[in-house]
Coordinates of C-alpha atoms and ligand atoms in Angstrom, one line a residue:
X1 CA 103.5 107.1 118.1
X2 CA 105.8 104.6 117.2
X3 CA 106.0 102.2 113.9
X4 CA 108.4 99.3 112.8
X5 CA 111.4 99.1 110.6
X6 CA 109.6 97.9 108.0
X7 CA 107.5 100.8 107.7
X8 CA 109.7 103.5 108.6
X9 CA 111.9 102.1 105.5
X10 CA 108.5 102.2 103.3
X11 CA 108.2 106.0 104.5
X12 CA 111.8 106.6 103.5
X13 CA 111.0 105.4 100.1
X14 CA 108.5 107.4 99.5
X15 CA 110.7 110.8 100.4
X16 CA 113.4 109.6 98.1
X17 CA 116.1 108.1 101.1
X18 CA 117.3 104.8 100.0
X19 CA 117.4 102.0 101.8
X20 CA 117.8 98.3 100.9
X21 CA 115.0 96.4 99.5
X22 CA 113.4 94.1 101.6
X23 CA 110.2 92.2 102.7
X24 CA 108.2 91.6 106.1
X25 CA 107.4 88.3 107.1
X26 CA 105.4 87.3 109.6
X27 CA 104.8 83.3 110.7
X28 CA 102.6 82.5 107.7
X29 CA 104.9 83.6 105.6
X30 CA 107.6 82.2 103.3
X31 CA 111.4 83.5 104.4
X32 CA 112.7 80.8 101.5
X33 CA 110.5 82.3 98.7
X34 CA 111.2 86.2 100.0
X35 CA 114.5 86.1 100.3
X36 CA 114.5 84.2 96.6
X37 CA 112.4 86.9 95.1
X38 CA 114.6 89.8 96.9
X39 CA 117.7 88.1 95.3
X40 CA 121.7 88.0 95.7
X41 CA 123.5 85.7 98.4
X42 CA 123.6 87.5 101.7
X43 CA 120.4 88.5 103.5
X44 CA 119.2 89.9 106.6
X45 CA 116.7 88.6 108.9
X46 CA 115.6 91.5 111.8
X47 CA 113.4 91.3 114.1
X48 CA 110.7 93.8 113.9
X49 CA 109.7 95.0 117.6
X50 CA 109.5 99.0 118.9
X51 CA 112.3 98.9 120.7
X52 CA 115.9 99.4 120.0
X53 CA 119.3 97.4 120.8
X54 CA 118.3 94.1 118.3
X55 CA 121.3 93.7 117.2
X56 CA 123.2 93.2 120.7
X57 CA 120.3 91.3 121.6
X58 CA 120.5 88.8 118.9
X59 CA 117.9 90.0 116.4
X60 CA 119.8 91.0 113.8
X61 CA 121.1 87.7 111.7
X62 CA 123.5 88.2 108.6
X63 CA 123.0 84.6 106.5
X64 CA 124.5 83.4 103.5
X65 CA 122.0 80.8 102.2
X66 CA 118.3 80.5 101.9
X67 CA 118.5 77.6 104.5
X68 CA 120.4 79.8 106.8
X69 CA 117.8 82.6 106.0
X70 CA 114.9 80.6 107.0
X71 CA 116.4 79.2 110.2
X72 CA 117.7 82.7 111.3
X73 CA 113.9 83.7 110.9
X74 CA 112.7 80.5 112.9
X75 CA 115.0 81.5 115.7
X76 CA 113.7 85.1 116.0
X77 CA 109.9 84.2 115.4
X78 CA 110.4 82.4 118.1
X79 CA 112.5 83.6 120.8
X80 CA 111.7 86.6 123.5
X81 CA 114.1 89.0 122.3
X82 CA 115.5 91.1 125.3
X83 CA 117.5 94.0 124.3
X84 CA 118.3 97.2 126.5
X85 CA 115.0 98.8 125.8
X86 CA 112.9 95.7 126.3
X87 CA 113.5 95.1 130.1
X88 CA 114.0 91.5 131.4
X89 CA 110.9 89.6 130.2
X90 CA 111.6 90.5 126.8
X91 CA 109.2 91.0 123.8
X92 CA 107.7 88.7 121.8
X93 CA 108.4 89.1 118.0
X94 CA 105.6 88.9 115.4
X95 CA 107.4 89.9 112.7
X96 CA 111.1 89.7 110.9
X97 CA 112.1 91.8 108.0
X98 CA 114.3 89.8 105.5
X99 CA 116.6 92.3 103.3
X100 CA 119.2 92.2 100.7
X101 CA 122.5 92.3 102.2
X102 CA 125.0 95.4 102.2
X103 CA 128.3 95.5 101.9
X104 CA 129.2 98.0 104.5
X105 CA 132.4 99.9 104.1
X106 CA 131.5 102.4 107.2
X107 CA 129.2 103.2 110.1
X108 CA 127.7 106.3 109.9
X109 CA 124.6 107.9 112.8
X110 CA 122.3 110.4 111.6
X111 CA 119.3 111.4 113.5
X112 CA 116.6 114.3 113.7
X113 CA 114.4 115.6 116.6
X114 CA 112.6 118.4 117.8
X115 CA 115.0 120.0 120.7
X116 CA 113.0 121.9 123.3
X117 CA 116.1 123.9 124.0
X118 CA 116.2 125.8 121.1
X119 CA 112.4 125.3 119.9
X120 CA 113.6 123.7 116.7
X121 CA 114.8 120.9 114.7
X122 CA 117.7 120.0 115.4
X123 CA 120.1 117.1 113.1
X124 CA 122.8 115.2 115.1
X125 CA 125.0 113.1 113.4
X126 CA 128.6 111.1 114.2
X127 CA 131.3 109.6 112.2
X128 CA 131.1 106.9 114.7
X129 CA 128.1 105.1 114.3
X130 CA 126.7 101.9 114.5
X131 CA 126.0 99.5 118.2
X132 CA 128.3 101.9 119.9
X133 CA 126.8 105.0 119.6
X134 CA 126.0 105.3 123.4
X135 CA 128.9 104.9 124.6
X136 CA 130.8 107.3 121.8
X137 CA 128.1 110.3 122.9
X138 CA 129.3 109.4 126.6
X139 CA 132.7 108.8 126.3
X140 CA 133.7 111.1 123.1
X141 CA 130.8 113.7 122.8
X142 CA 133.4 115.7 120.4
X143 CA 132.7 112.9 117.8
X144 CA 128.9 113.8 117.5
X145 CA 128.0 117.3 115.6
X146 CA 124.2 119.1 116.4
X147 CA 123.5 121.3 113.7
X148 CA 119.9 123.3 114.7
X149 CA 118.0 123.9 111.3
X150 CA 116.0 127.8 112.0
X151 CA 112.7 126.7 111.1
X152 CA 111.6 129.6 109.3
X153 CA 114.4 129.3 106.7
X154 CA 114.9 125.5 106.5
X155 CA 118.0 123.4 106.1
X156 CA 120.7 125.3 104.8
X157 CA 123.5 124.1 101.8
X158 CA 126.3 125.4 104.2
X159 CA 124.9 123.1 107.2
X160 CA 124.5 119.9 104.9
X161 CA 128.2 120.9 103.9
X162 CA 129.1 120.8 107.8
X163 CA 127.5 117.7 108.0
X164 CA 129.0 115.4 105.3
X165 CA 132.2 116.9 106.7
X166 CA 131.5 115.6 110.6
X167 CA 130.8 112.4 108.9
X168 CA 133.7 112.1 107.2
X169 CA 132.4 112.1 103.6
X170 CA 133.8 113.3 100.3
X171 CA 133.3 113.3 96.6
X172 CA 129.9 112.0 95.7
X173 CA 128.8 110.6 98.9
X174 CA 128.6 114.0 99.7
X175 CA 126.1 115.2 97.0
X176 CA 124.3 111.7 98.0
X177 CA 124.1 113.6 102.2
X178 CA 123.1 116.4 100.5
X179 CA 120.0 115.1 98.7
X180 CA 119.4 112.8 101.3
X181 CA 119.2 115.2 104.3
X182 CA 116.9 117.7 102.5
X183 CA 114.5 114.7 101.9
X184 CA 114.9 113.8 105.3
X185 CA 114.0 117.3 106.8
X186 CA 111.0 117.3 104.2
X187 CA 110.2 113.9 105.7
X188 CA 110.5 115.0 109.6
X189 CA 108.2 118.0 108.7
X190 CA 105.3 117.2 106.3
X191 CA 105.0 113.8 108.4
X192 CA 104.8 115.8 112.0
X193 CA 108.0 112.9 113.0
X194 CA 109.5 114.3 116.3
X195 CA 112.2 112.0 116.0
X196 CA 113.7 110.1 112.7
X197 CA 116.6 108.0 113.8
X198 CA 119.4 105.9 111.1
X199 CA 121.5 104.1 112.9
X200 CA 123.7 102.8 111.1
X201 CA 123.4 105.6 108.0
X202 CA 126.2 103.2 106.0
X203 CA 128.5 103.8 102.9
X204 CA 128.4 100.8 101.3
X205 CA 132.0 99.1 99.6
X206 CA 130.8 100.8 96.3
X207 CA 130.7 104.2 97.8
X208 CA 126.6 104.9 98.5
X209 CA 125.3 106.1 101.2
X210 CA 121.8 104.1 102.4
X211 CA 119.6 104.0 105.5
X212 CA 120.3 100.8 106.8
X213 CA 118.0 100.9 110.2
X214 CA 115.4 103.5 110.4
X215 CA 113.5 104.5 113.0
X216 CA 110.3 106.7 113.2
X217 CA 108.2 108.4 115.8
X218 CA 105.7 110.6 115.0
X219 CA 103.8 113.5 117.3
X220 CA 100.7 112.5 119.1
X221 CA 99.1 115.5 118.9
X222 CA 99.3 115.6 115.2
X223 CA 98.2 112.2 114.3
X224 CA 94.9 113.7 113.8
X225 CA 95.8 115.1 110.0
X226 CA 98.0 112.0 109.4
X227 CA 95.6 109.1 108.6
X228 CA 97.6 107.1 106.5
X229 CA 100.3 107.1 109.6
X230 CA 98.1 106.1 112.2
X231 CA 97.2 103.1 110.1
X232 CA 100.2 102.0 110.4
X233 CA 99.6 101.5 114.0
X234 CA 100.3 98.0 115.7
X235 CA 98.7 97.7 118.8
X236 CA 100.6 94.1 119.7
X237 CA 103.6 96.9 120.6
X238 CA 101.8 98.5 122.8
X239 CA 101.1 98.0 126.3
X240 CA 97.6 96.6 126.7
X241 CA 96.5 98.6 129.5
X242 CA 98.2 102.1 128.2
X243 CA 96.6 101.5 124.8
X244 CA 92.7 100.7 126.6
X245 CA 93.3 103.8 128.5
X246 CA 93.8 105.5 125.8
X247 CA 90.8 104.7 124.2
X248 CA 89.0 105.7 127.7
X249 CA 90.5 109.0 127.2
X250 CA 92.7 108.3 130.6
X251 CA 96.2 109.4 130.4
X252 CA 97.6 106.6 132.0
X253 CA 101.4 105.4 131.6
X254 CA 102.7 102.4 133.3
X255 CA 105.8 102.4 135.5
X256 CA 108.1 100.2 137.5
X257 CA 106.6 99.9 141.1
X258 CA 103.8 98.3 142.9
X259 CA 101.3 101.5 144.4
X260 CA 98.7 101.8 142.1
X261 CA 97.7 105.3 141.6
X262 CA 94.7 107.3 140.5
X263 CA 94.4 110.8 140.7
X264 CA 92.6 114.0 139.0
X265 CA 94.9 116.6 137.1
X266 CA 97.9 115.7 135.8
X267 CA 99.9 117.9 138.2
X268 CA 98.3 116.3 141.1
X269 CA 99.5 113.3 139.6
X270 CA 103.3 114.4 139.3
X271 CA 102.8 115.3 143.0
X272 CA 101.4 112.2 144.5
X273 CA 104.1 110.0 142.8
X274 CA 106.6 112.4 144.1
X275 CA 105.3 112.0 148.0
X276 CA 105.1 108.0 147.5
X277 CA 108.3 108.3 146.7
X278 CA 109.1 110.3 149.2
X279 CA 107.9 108.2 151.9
X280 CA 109.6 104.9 150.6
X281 CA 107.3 103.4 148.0
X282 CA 107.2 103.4 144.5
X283 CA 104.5 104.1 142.0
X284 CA 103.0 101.5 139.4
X285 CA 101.5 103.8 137.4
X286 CA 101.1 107.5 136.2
X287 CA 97.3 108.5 135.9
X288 CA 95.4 111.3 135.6
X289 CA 91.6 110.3 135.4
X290 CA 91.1 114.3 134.0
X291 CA 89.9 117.5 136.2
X292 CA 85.9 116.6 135.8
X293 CA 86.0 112.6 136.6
X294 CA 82.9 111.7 136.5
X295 CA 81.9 108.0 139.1
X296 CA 81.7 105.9 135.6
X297 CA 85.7 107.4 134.4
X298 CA 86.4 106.3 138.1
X299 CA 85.5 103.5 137.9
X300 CA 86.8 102.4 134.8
X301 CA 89.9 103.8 135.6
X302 CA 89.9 101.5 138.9
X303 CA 89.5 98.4 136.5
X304 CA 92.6 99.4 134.8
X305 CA 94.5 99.9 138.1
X306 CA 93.5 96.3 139.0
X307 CA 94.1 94.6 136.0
X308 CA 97.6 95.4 136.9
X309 CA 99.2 92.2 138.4
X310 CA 101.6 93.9 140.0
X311 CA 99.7 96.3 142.0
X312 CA 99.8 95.5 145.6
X313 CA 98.2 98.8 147.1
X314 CA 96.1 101.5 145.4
X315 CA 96.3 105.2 146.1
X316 CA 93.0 107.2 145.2
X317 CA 93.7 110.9 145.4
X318 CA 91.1 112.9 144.0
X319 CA 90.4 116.7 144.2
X320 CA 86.6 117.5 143.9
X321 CA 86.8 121.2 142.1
X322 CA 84.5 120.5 139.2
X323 CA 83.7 116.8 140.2
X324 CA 81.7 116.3 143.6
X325 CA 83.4 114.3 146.4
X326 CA 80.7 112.3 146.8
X327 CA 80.3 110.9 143.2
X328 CA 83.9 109.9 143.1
X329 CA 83.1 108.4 146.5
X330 CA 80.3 105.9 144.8
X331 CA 82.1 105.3 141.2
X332 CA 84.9 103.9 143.6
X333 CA 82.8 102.4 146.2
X334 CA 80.7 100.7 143.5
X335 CA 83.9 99.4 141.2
X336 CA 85.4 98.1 144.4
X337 CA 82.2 96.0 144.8
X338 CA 82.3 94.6 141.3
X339 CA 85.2 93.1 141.5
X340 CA 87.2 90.8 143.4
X341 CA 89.7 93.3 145.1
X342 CA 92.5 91.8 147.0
X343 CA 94.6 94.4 147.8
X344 CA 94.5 97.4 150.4
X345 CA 92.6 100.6 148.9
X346 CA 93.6 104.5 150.5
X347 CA 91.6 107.1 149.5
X348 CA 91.9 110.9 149.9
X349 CA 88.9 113.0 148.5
X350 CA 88.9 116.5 149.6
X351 CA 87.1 119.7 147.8
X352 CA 83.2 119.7 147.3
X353 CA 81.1 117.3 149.4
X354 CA 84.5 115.2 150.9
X355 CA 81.9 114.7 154.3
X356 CA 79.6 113.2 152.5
X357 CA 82.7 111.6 150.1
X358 CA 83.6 110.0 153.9
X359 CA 80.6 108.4 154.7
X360 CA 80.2 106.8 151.6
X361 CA 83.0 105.1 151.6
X362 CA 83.1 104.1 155.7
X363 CA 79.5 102.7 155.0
X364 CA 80.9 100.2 151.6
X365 CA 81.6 96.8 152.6
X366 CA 85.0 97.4 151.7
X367 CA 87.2 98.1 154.5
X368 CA 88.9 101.1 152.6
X369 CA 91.6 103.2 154.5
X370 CA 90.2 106.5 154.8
X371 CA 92.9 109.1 154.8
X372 CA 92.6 113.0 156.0
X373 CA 95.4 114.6 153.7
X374 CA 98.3 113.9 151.2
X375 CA 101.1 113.3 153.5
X376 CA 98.9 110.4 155.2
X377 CA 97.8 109.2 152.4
X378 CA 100.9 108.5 151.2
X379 CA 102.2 106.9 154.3
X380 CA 99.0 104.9 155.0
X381 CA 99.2 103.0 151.3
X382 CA 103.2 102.0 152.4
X383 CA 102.2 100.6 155.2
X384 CA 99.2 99.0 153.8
X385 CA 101.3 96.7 151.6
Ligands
GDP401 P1 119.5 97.7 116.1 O1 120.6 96.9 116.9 O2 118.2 97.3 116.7 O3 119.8 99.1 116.0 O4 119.5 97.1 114.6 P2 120.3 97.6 113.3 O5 119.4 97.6 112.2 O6 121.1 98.8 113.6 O7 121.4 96.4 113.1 C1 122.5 96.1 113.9 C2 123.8 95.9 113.2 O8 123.6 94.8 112.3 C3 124.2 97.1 112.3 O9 124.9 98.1 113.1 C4 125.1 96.4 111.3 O10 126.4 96.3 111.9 C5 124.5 95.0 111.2 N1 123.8 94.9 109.9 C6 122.5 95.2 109.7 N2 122.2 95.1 108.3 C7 123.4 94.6 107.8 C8 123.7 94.2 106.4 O11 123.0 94.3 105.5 N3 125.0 93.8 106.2 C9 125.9 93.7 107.2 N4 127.1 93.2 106.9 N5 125.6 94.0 108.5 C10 124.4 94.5 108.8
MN402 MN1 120.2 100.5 114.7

């Protein structure tokens, strides 16, 4: 799960990592009075979207005057900011997040995830941080350090040491890494984050170090004893269809292509994206309707397919182990019925009952493409479109 700036900086706060102060706005909201109240005479106005690359995108706005502050905030309330990670149509922005300037005296990155590798926490950091940091792990990959923390032991004293050194610190600003990594790694585990990301991590003219971007993502599967983070959920971020999925229990994740697919098991799934593929199409979505559909999981899982614009084909690929053919045969046959399909269905059932599965669906009204295995199926939904 993902949150904002905003919050991620609220989080930090509370752990002891300082950051600047600052206020979200949304449209209703005064820019003039926060940025008054906040104080000084450079601000910030960011625009607060889940998705990276603002700044190169234009939502990031430096401004030295209260006018300046409010029209910067105008702007990004109401432009479609496209940034690297948005695609090309962009996301809307809701929300800006007006801070105090900073007078930066150096770019720093600092970031923390769980590395499947090694099974542990691992920090990287660079020297060169900042908008560029991309192209420095590409092109310079000596400039960024990955220190693995041993989870049974914690971070170390002599690894913090190895860090403020990579990034180039010394005197205080390196007692300031110190304290500030240790409250980080207490962060990243009481909160179950699988990544924490500051970029930039700056040292300021006077010689402090503070997060001055912040992002947060936080593991799924542990959101359960984490309340007060799944709160902080915004569902505007989220892609409508993913997030009523999820609320069906479907794991369903949008892609780039145009073949709609629904299939049971989720390695069934991997498979059938790989043969469309394979055969010169391209998938529109990921999703696994679980090993026991059941007719009414079918069917709402069809909806979800179809509300899709993009879909020009759909793919039904179901293996009937624990579910019977046949059911799957009338949740589909009945969900096609109920709504206005336009586009070519393909269906492969095979497992229990796939006879009876058959003449279901050859006696609908809808002129569905029966298919006899995998392979066909596959090449019967690219030709369909
Ligand atoms: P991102 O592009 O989405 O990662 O947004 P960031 O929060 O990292 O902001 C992008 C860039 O804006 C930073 O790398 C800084 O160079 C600049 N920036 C952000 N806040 C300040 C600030 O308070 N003062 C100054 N001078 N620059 C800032
Ligand atoms: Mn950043």
């Amino acid at each position: 799960m993902n949150v904002h700036e905003y919050q991620a900086k609220q989080i930090f706060r509370e752990f002891g990592i300082p950051v600047p102060n600052g206020k979200m706005c949304t449209r209703d909201d005064s820019v003039r009075e926060a940025a008054q109240e906040l104080g000084g005479d450079t601000w910030v106005v960011k625009a607060q979207v889940h998705a990276g690359g603002r700044g190169k995108g234009g939502g990031v706005r430096v401004v030295r005057s209260l006018e300046e502050a409010e029209k910067a905030a105008d702007d990004i309330l109401n432009m479609r900011l496209v940034t690297a990670q948005t695609g090309e149509e962009g996301r809307e922005v809701r929300k800006v997040l007006v801070e105090e300037g900073v007078a930066i005296q150096k770019e720093l990155y600092l970031s923390m995830l769980v590395d499947r590798a090694s099974n542990a926490p691992v920090i990287i950091c660079s020297e060169a941080g900042g908008m560029e940091i991309e192209e420095v792990a590409a092109e310079t990959p000596e400039k960024v350090l990955r220190e693995t923390v041993e989870p049974n032991l914690g971070l170390r004293t002599y690894q913090t040491r190895r860090i403020a050194q990579a990034l180039g610190l010394s005197g205080q600003t390196v007692r300031q890494a110190g304290k500030m990594l240790s409250n980080l790694y207490r962060l990243f585990q009481e909160t179950d984050a699988s990544m924490v990301e500051i970029n930039p991590l700056v040292v300021t003219e006077s010689g402090d170090l503070i997060a001055l971007d912040a992002k947060l993502q936080f593991e799924d599967n542990a959101l359960f004893r984490h309340d007060e983070i799944v709160a902080l959920r915004d569902i505007d971020e989220e892609d409508p269809l993913e997030a009523q999925a999820a609320e069906l229990n479907l794991s369903y994740i949008r892609l780039d292509g145009n073949i709609g697919c629904m299939v049971n098991g989720a390695g069934l799934a991997m498979a059938t994206m790989d043969l469309i593929q394979y055969v010169g199409g391209s998938p529109a979505n990921f999703l696994d309707v679980g090993g026991g559909a059941s007719a009414a999981s079918v069917e709402k899982a069809f909806r979800i397919i179809l509300a899709d614009p993009r879909v020009k084909a759909i793919l039904i690929n179901i293996f009937g182990g624990i579910v019977r053919c046949d059911r799957v045969a009338q949740g589909v046959a009945e969900a096609a019925g109920n709504v206005d399909l336009k586009v070519p269905v393909v269906v492969r059932l095979e497992g229990t009952n796939a006879e009876e599965a058959r003449e279901i669906l050859e006696a609908s009204t809808i002129d569905f493409v029966v298919a006899a295995n995998l392979r066909e199926a596959a090449e019967k939904v690219v030709s369909a479109m």
